[in-house]
Each structure stands twice: as structure tokens, then as C-alpha cells.
Coordinates of C-alpha atoms and ligand atoms in Angstrom, one line a residue:
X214 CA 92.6 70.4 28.4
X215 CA 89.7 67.9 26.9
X216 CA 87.6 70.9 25.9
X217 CA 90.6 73.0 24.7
X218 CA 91.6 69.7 21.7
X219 CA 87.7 70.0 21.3
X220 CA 87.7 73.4 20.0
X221 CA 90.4 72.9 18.2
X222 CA 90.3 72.6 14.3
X223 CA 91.3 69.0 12.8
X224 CA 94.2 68.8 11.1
X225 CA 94.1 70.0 7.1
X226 CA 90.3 71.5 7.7
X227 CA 90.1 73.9 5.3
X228 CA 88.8 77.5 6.2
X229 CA 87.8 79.8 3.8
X230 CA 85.2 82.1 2.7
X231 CA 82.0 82.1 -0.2
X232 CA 80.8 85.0 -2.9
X233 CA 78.5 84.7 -5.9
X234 CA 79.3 86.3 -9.1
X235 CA 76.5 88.2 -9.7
X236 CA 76.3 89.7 -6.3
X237 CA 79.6 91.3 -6.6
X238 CA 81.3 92.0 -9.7
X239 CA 79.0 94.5 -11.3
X240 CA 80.6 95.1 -15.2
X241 CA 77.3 93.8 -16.4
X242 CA 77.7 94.7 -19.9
X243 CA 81.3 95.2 -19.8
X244 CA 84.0 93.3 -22.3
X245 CA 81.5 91.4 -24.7
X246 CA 79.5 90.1 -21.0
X247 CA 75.9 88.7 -22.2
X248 CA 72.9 89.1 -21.1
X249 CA 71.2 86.7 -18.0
X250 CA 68.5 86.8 -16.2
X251 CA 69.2 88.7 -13.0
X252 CA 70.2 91.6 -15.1
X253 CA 66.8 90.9 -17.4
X254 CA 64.7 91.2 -14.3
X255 CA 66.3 93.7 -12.7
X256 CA 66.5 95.8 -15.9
X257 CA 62.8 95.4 -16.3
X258 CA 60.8 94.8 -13.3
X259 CA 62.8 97.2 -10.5
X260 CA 60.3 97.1 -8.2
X261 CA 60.7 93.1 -7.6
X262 CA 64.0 94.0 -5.7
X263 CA 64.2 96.0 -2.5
X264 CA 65.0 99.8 -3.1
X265 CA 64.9 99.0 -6.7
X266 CA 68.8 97.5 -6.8
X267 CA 70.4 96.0 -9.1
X268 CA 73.8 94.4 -9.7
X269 CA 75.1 96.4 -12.5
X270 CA 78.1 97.3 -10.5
X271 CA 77.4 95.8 -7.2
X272 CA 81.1 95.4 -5.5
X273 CA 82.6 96.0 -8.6
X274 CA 84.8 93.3 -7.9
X275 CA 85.2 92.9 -11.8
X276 CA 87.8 95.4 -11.3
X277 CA 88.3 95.2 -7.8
X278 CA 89.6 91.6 -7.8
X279 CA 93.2 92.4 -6.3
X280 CA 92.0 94.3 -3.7
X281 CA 89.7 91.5 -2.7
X282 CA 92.4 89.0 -2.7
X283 CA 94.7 90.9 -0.6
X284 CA 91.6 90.7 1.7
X285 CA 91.4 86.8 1.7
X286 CA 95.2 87.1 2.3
X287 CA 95.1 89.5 5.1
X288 CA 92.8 87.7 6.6
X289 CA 94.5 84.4 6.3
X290 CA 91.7 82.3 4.3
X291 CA 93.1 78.9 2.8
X292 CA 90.1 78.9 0.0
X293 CA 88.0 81.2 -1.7
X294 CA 84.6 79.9 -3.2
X295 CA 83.4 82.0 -6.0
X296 CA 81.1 81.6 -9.0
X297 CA 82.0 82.0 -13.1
X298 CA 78.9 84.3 -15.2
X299 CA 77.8 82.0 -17.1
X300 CA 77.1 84.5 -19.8
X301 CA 80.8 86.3 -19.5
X302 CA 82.3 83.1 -21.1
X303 CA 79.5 82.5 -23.6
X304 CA 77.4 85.7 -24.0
X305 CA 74.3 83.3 -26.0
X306 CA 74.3 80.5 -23.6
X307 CA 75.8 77.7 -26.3
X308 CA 79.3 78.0 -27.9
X309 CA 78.0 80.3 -31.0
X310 CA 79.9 82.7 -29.6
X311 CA 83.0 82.5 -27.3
X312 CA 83.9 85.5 -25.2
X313 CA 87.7 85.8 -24.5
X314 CA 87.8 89.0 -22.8
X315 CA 85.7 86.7 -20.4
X316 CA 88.1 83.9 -20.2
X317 CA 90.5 86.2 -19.1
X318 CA 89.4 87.7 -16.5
X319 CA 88.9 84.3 -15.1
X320 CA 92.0 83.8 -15.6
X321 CA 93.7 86.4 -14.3
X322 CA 91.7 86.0 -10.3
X323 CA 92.2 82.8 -10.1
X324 CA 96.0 83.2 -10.9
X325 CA 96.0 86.1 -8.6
X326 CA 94.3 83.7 -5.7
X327 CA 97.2 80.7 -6.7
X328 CA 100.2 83.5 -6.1
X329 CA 98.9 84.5 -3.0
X330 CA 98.5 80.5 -2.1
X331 CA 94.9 80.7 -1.8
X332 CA 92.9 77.8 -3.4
X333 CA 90.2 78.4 -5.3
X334 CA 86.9 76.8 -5.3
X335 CA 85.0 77.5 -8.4
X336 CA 81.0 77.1 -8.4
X337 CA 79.9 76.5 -11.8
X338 CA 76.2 77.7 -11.8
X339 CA 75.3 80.2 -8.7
X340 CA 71.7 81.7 -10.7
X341 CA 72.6 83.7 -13.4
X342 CA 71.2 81.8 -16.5
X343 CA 72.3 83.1 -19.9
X344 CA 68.7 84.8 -21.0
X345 CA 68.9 83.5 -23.8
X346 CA 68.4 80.2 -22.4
X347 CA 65.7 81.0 -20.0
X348 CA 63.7 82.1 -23.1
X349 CA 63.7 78.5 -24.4
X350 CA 62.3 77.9 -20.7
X351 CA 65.3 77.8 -18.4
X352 CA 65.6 74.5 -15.9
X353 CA 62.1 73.6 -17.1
X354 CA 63.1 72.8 -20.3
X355 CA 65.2 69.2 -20.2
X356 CA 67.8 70.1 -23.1
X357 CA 69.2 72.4 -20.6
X358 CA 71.2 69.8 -19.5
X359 CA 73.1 69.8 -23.2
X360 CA 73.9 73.2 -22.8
X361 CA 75.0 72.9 -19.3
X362 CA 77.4 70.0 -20.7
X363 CA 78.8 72.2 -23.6
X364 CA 79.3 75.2 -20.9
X365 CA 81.3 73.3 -18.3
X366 CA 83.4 71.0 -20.5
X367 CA 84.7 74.5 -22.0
X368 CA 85.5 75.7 -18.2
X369 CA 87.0 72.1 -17.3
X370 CA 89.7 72.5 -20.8
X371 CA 90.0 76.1 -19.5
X372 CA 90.7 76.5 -15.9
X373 CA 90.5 72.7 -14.8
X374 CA 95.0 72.8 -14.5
X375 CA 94.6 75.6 -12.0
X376 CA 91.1 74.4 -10.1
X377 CA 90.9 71.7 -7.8
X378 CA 87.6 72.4 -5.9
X379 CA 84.9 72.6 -8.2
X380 CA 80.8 73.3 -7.0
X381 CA 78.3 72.1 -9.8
X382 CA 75.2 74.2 -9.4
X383 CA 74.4 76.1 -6.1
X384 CA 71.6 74.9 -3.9
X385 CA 68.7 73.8 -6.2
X386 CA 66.3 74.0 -3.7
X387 CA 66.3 77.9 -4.1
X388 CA 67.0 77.8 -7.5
X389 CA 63.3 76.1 -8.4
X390 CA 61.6 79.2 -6.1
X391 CA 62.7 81.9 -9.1
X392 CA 60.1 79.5 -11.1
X393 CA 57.1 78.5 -8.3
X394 CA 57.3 81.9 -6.3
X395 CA 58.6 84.9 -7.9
X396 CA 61.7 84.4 -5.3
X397 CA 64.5 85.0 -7.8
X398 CA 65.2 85.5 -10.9
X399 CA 63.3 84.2 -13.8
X400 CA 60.7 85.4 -11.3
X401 CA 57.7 83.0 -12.4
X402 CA 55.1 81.6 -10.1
X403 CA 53.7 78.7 -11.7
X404 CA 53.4 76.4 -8.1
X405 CA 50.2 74.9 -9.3
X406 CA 52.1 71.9 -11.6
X407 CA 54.5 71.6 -9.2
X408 CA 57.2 73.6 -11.1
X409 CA 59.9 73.2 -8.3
X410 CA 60.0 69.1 -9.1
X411 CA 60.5 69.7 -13.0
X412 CA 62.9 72.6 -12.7
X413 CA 64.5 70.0 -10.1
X414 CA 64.7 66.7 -12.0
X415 CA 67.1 69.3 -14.8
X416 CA 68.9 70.2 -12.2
X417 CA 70.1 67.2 -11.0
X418 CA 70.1 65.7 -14.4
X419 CA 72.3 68.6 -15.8
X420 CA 74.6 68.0 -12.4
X421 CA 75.7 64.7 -13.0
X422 CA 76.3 65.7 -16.6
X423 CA 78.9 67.8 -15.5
X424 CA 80.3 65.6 -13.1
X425 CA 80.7 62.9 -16.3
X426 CA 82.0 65.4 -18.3
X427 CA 84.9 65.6 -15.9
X428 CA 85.3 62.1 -15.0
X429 CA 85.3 61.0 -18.3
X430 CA 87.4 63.6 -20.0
X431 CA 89.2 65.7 -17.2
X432 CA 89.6 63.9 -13.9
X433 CA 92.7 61.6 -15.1
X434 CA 94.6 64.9 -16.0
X435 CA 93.4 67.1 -13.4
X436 CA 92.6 65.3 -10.2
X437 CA 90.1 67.8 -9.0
X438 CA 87.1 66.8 -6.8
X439 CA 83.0 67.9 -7.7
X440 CA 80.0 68.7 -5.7
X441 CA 76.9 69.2 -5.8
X442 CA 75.8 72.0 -3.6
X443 CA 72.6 71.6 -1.7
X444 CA 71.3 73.7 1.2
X445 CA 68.0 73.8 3.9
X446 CA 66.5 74.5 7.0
X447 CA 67.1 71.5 9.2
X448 CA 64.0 70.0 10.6
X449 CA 63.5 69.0 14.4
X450 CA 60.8 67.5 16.1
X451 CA 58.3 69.8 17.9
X452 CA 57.9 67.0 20.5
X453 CA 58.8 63.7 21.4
X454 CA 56.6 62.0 19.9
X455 CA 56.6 59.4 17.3
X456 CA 54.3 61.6 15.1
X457 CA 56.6 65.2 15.3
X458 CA 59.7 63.0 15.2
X459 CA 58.0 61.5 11.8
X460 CA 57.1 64.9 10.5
X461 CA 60.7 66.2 11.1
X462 CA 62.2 63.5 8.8
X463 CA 59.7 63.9 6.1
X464 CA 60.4 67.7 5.8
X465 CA 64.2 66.9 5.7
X466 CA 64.0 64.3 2.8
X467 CA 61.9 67.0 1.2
X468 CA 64.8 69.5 2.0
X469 CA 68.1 67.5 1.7
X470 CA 67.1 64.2 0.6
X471 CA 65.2 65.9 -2.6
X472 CA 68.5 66.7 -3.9
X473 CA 70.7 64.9 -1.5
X474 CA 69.4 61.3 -1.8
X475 CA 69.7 61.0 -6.0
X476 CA 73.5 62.1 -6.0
X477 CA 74.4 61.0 -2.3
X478 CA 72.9 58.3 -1.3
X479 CA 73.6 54.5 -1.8
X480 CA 70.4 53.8 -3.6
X481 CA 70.2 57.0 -5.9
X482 CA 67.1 58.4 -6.7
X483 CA 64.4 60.5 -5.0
X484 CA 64.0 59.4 -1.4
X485 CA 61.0 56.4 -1.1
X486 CA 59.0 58.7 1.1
X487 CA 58.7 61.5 -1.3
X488 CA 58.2 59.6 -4.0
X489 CA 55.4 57.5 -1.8
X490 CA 53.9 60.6 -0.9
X491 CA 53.4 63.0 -4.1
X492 CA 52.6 59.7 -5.9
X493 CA 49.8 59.8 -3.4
X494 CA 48.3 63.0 -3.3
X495 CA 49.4 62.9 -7.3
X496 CA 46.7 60.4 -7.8
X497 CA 43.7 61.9 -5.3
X498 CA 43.8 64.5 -7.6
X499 CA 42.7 63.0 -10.4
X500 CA 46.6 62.9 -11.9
X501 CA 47.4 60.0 -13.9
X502 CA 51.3 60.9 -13.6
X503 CA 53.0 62.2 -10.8
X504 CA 53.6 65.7 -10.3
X505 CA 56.9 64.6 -9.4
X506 CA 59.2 63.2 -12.3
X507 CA 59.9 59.6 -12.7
X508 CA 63.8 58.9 -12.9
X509 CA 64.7 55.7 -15.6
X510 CA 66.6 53.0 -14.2
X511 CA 69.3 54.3 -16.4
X512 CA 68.8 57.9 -15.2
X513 CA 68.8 56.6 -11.5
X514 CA 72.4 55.1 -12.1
X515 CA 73.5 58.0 -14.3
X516 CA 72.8 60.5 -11.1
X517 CA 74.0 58.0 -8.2
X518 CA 77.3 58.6 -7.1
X519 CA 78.4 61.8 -9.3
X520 CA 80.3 63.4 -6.3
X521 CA 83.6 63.5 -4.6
X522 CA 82.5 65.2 -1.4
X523 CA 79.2 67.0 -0.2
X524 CA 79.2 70.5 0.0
X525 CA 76.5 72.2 2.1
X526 CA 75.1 75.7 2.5
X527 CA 73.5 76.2 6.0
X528 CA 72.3 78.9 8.1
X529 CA 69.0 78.2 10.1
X530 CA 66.4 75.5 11.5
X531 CA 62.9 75.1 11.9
X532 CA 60.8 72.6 14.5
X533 CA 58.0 70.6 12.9
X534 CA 54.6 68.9 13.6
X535 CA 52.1 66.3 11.2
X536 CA 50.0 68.0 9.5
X537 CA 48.9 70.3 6.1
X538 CA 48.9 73.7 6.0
X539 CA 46.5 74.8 3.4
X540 CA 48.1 78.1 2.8
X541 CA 51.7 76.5 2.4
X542 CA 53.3 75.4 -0.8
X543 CA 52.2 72.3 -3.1
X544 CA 55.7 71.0 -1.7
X545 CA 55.1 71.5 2.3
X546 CA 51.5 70.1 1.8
X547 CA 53.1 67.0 -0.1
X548 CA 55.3 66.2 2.8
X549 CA 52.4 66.5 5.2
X550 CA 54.3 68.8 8.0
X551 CA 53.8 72.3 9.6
X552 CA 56.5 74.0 10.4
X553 CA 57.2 76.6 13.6
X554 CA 59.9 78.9 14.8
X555 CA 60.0 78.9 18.6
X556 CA 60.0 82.6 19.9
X557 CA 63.4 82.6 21.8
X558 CA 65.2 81.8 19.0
X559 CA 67.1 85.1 18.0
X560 CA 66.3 86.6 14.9
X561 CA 68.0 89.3 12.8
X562 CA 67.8 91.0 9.5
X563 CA 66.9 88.9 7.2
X564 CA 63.3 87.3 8.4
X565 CA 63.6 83.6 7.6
X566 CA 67.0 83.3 9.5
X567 CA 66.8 82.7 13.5
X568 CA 70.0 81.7 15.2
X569 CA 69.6 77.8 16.2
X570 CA 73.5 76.8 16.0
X571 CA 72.3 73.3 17.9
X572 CA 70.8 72.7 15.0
X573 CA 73.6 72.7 12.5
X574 CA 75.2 70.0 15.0
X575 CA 71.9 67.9 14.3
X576 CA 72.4 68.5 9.9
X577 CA 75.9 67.0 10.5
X578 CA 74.4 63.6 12.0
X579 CA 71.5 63.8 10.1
X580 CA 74.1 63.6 6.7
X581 CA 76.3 61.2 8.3
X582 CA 73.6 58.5 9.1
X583 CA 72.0 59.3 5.5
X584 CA 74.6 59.6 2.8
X585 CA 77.5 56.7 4.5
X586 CA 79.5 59.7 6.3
X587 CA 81.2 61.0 3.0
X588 CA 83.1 64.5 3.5
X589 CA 80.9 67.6 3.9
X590 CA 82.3 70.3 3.4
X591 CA 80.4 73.4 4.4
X592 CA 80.7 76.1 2.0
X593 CA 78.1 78.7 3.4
X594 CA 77.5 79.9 6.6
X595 CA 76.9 83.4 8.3
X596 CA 74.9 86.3 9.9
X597 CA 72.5 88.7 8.1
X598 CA 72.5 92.4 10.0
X599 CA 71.9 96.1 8.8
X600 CA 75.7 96.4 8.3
X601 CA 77.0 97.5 11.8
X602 CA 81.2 97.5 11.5
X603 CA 81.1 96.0 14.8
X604 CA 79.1 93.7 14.6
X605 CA 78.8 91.5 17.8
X606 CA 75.7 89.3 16.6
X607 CA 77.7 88.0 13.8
X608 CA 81.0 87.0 16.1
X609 CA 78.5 85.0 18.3
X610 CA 76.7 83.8 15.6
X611 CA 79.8 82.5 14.0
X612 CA 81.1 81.6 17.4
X613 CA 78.5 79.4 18.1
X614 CA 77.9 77.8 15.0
X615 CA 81.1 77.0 14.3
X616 CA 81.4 75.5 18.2
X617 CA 78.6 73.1 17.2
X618 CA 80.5 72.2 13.9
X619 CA 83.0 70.5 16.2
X620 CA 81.1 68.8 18.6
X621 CA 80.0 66.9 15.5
X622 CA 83.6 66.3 14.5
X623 CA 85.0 65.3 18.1
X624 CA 81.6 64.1 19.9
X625 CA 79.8 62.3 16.9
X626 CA 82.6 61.3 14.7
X627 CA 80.8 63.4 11.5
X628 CA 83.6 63.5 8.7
X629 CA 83.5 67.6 7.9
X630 CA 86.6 68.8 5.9
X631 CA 85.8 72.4 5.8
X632 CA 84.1 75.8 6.3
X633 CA 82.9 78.8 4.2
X634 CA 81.8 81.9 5.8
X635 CA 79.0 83.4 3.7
X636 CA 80.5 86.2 3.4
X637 CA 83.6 88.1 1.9
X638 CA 81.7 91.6 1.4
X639 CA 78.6 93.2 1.6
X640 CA 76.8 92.2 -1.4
X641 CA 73.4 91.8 -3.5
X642 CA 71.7 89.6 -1.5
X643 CA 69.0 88.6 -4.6
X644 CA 65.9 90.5 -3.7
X645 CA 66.7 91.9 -0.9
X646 CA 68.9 93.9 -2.9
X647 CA 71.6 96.2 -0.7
X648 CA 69.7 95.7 2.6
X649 CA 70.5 92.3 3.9
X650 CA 74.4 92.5 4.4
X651 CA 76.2 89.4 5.1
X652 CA 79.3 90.4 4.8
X653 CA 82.6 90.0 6.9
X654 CA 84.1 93.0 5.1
X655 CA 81.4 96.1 4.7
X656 CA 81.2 98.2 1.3
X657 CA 80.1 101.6 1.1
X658 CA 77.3 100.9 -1.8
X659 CA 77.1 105.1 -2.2
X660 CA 80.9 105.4 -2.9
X661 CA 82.2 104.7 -6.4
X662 CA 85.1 103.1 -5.1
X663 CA 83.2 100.6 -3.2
X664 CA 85.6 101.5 -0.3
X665 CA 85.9 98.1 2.0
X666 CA 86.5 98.1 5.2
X667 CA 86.8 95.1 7.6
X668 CA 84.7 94.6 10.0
X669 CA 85.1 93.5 13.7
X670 CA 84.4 90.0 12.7
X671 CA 87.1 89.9 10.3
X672 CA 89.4 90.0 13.9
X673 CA 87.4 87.3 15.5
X674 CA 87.9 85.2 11.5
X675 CA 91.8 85.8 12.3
X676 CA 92.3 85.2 15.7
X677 CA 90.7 81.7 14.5
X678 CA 92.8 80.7 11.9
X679 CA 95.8 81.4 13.2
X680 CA 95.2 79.8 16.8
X681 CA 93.1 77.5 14.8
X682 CA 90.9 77.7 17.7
X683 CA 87.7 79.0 18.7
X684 CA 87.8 81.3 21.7
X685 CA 85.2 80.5 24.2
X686 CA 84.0 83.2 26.1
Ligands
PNW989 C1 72.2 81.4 -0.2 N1 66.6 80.3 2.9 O1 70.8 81.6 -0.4 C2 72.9 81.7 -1.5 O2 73.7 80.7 -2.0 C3 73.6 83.0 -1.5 O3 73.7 83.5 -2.8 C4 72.9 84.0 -0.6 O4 73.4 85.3 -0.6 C5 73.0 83.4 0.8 O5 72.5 82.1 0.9 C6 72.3 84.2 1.9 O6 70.9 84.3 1.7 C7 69.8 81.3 0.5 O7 65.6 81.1 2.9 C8 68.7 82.1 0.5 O8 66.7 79.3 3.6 C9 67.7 81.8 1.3 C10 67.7 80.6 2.1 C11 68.8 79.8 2.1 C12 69.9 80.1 1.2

């Protein structure tokens, strides 16, 4: 009976499920849509995406939204998290030009998601910069953040009566790789001046824009809750020893605390042992200014605190030792820590992602101990394959993961109001193209009607929301 209440959902935990603009909905140039830079690269430099895809029509969910909401219905989903193109409300980037055939297609999924009693959770920015603001240098360039501000408060006065759930930008650690490593779109590698930490310090500046755009002008009337969406391996010690154990929590204020600890924490601002650190090895090179950015005390207070609850994308964990890895980034060298994958851990299609669900238990007390136990939410989680319909590795990846989710709710008292799985369909998984699928739901990518068919996992998603259960086998 005591194990049955423990893998039992809480009361009012939300379970839903997590797509990206851009990776489904196709109609790139269709109804007045601008131009951003996922279709610039892909337009341009092929070759940078496995097999040479694209998203020009992807799921074509842009026309296929009804049939993907009586998916989330049939399945049973209390909220659906997906992003707004940027540059299908405002083709240019900035309000010079306004795009209502946009608007409404907003408009009409999430009212066809609110008559099916589905909530919708609305991510803001999920990588698909207007290209005409990358051109003035994208996140690197610090008046980003005004554009940002002009973009959102228009989506707030346009959708903020019918949106409640509301995702700033999506994981800025990734984000900065498309400018350090050629790993997305704008597909720069300028590591050298430490490009993730100015792209970054936008980021987070352009975040809590947003969110004071809302508390200022939209919370009183619309009593809706923002995040800020960060995402990471979680780090654990190689050994027990003082020094791995030390090198685990560096790399984790380098992965969460980077963009966890300005918005989350109690103090605000970049964690003291990353700002010790690259301050450091800042000056032994001859710097006279840190490669990473220096907050004002204004700044610091501006960016503490701009969140309702903490929404977390999660899918994999690494062990860690002291030390610097020559070859690694400018990043991993600054936080002094090498890290390993241990050899039993299973793997699957997509490299970086081994199955370690223990460790997702371990993120949930990390955040709890860090950042005062405020609600997490997690809003991506899920299982990479070649596309099998029954797919078997995803139902005990799930299983598993989601097991350790509440041993962190029942056995370590970790405040977690809900779960994401990452994802609806089959999609563009950014350069990987059409060969990573993720999806719960597989689409046939060769037939024009982008026929979806559930896949055995879909059952297992079910069975669990209407038991509210996890079956243990
Ligand atoms: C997330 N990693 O990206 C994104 O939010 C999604 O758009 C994406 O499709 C999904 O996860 C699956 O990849 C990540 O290497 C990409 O740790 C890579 C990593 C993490 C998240």
C-alpha cells in the first residue's frame, strides 16, 4: 500500500506534453510569415543539418493543428506547451510591420486547445530569431532586449486573456551554442571571447524584461504565471571524495546556476563560484575585464526574482572529476571539471543522451536546496530512438524517470507541480534534422499528409493519466 500512494501522482500535478514551433508547423513562408534564422541557415548552408532537412513543412502542424489537438485529447493531456514564431507575428522583428494572418492562427489553436479543456502553455522564444534581428547581431547585441520587450508586450495584449502558463525563452544554455559552436542556428563559432557569456547576460537581461512587462502592465488583469526555462546535464560526483564531490557542484552552477542563480535564487546574480572562477582565469590571461559580464547592482535586482515557478527541461546526466580538459570548451575549462559517462549507462539515438533516471531524482534536490524549494515544473522530458511504433525503450525510459520524479516528491519533500513529455510528434530535432525522433506520436516525413500514428507509448501515457499512476513492472 506505502509504495502504491508513492507512485501515485499528487493531487492537481499537471501532465502534459512539449513541441517547438519551428520543429513542427512547416508554412515557412506562408500568410505574410517572416524570415528567421532556422529557415536562413537551412535555406543556405544544407549540409549543416543531417540529410540536408529543413523545416519548411516539417509536421505541418500549421495546418494540422486540429488534428493535433484531438491527439492531446485522446490522449488525455491537461496542458500542451508550444512555442509562437516570432517572425509569424512580426515578419521584421520590431512592430514596423504587424502580421494578422499570424495573430490568427494563434488564435485560433489556442481556442481550439481551451474548447477541448486543454491548457495551454505558451513559450515565448524557442530559437527562431526574426533574421532580421540576428543581422544586427542577434543575443550578442544588448538592444535585443528592447525588441524582445516590444514583441512580448504585443503577445501579452493579444493572447494574455486566454494564456495562463507562460515560458520566457527556452533553455539559454543551448541557445548561446548556435553562437560558440555552430550547434544551431545562427551557426557561429566564435568560443574564443567567450561568446556563450555575452549572448547569456541578453538573455537573461531580455527575460526579466518580459517578465516586467507583465507584472507591470498584464499580471493584475490576467493572473497568469512566467518562467524562465533552463535545462542541463546534472552533474554527480565520480567518487566520494571531497575533490569530485567539488567538481560536481562547480559544473552544475555552470549548468543551472549560470541561468538559474540570477533569476532564482535569493541573492540574484551569477553564482560566486563562477564569477570567482572566470574572473580568475579572466585575469591570467592578460584580460583586464572578465570574459564574463559584470551585472550592476541595479541589473542584479532587476533580474532577481522575475519568476512565478521554475520550469525545467531535463533528459540526461553526466559524473565529474577536478580537472581541465584542454580540448573542452572555454566554459568547461573555466569551471575546472572533466566530465565522464560511465559505460553501463544505456544509450540510444541521439549520442549525448544516456538513460541515468537516478539522476533526475538528484536535479530535483539539487533545485530544492538551491533556489528555497519554489515550484518546478518540468516541461521537457523524453527518449530519442530511430522511430520504432513500439517503442519499448521509451516506456521504460519514461517509466523510470518519471518513478524517480516521485521519490523526490514523496521521499525528499521536492515541490514539483508538473510534467511535459518532450514529445507530441516526431519532429525537427535542430540538426539532427528528421533522424532523432522523440516523439510519442510518429509522422511519416515521406507522406504529404504527415499521416500520425500513435505509438505504443502513447498507451503507457494513457494508462498513466487516467490511473494517475505509474505501473511498476
Ligand atoms: C531541447 N543536450 O534541446 C529543446 O528544447 C528541444 O527543442 C529539443 O528538441 C529537445 O531538447 C531534444 O533535444 C536540447 O545536449 C538539446 O543536453 C540538447 C541538449 C539538451 C536539450
Amino acid at each position: 500500500m506505502k509504495d502504491k500512494i508513492k507512485y501515485t501522482f499528487p493531487d492537481n500535478f499537471l501532465i502534459g506534453t512539449s513541441t517547438a514551433a519551428y520543429q513542427i508547423e512547416g508554412a515557412w513562408n506562408e500568410d505574410g510569415k517572416g524570415e528567421n534564422i532556422w529557415d536562413k541557415l537551412t535555406h543556405t548552408i544544407p549540409k549543416a543539418v543531417t540529410n540536408e532537412d529543413n523545416g519548411d513543412i516539417a509536421c505541418d502542424s500549421y495546418h494540422k493543428y486540429k488534428e493535433d489537438v484531438s491527439l492531446l485529447k485522446d490522449i488525455g493531456f491537461n496542458i500542451y506547451r508550444f512555442s509562437l514564431n516570432w517572425t509569424r507575428i512580426l515578419p521584421d522583428g520590431d512592430l514596423s510591420h504587424i502580421n494578422q494572418k499570424g495573430i490568427d492562427y494563434y488564435h485560433r489553436l489556442i481556442d481550439e486547445l481551451l474548447n477541448n479543456k486543454i491548457e495551454p502553455m505558451v513559450t515565448l522564444y524557442h530559437w527562431d530569431l526574426p533574421q532580421k534581428l540576428q543581422e544586427i547581431g542577434g543575443w550578442l547585441n544588448p538592444l535585443l532586449v528592447n525588441y524582445f520587450e516590444d514583441y512580448v508586450r504585443l503577445v501579452f495584449q493579444l493572447y494574455g486573456n486566454k494564456v495562463k502558463w507562460w515560458n520566457t525563452i527556452n533553455e539559454p544554455l543551448e541557445i548561446v551554442h548556435g553562437y560558440s559552436e555552430k550547434r544551431y542556428a545562427p551557426y557561429l563559432d566564435l568560443d574564443a571571447m567567450s561568446v556563450d557569456y555575452i549572448a547569456g547576460h541578453t538573455l537573461l537581461k531580455a527575460h526579466a524584461r518580459a517578465y516586467h512587462v507583465y507584472d507591470k502592465e498584464f499580471r493584475h488583469i490576467q493572473k497568469g504565471k512566467l518562467s524562465l526555462t533552463l535545462s542541463g546535464f546534472f552533474y554527480s560526483p565520480m567518487s566520494d571524495s571531497q575533490e569530485d564531490r567539488d567538481a560536481a557542484e562547480r559544473a552544475n552552477q555552470f549548468e543551472f546556476g549560470w541561468f538559474g542563480h540570477p533569476v532564482y535564487s535569493k541573492d540574484g546574480d551569477y553564482p560566486p563560484i563562477m564569477r570567482e572562477l572566470v574572473d580568475k582565469r579572466s585575469k591570467e590571461e592578460g584580460r583586464q575585464r572578465s570574459r564574463l559580464p559584470v551585472f550592476t547592482k541595479a541589473e542584479i535586482e532587476e533580474i532577481r526574482g522575475t519568476s512565478d515557478y521554475l520550469t525545467m527541461n531535463h533528459y540526461t546526466s553526466r559524473l565529474c572529476t577536478s580537472g581541465i580538459d584542454p580540448t573542452a570548451k572555454v566554459r568547461f575549462q573555466d569551471a575546472n571539471f572533466i566530465s565522464h559517462i560511465d559505460e553501463n549507462w544505456p544509450s540510444c539515438q541521439a549520442v549525448w543522451l544516456k538513460v541515468v533516471p537516478w539522476g533526475f531524482r538528484d536535479m530535483f534536490r539539487w533545485l530544492k536546496k538551491e533556489y528555497d524549494n519554489q515550484p518546478v515544473y518540468i516541461t521537457e522530458n523524453g527518449y530519442c530512438d530511430e522511430g520504432e511504433i513500439i517503442d519499448v525503450n521509451r516506456v521504460n525510459y519514461l517509466r523510470e524517470y518519471i518513478t524517480e520524479m516521485l521519490i523526490a516528491i514523496y521521499d525528499y519533500g521536492c515541490n514539483i507541480i508538473g510534467y511535459n513529455f518532450w514529445s507530441l510528434l516526431d519532429n525537427f530535432e535542430w540538426l539532427n534534422g528528421y533522424s532523432y525522433k522523440f516523439g510519442i506520436v510518429h509522422v511519416d516525413f515521406n507522406d504529404p499528409e504527415r499521416k500520425r500514428t500513435p505509438k505504443f507509448s502513447v498507451k503507457f501515457i494513457k494508462n498513466i493519466i487516467q490511473d494517475r499512476i505509474i505501473p511498476q513492472v
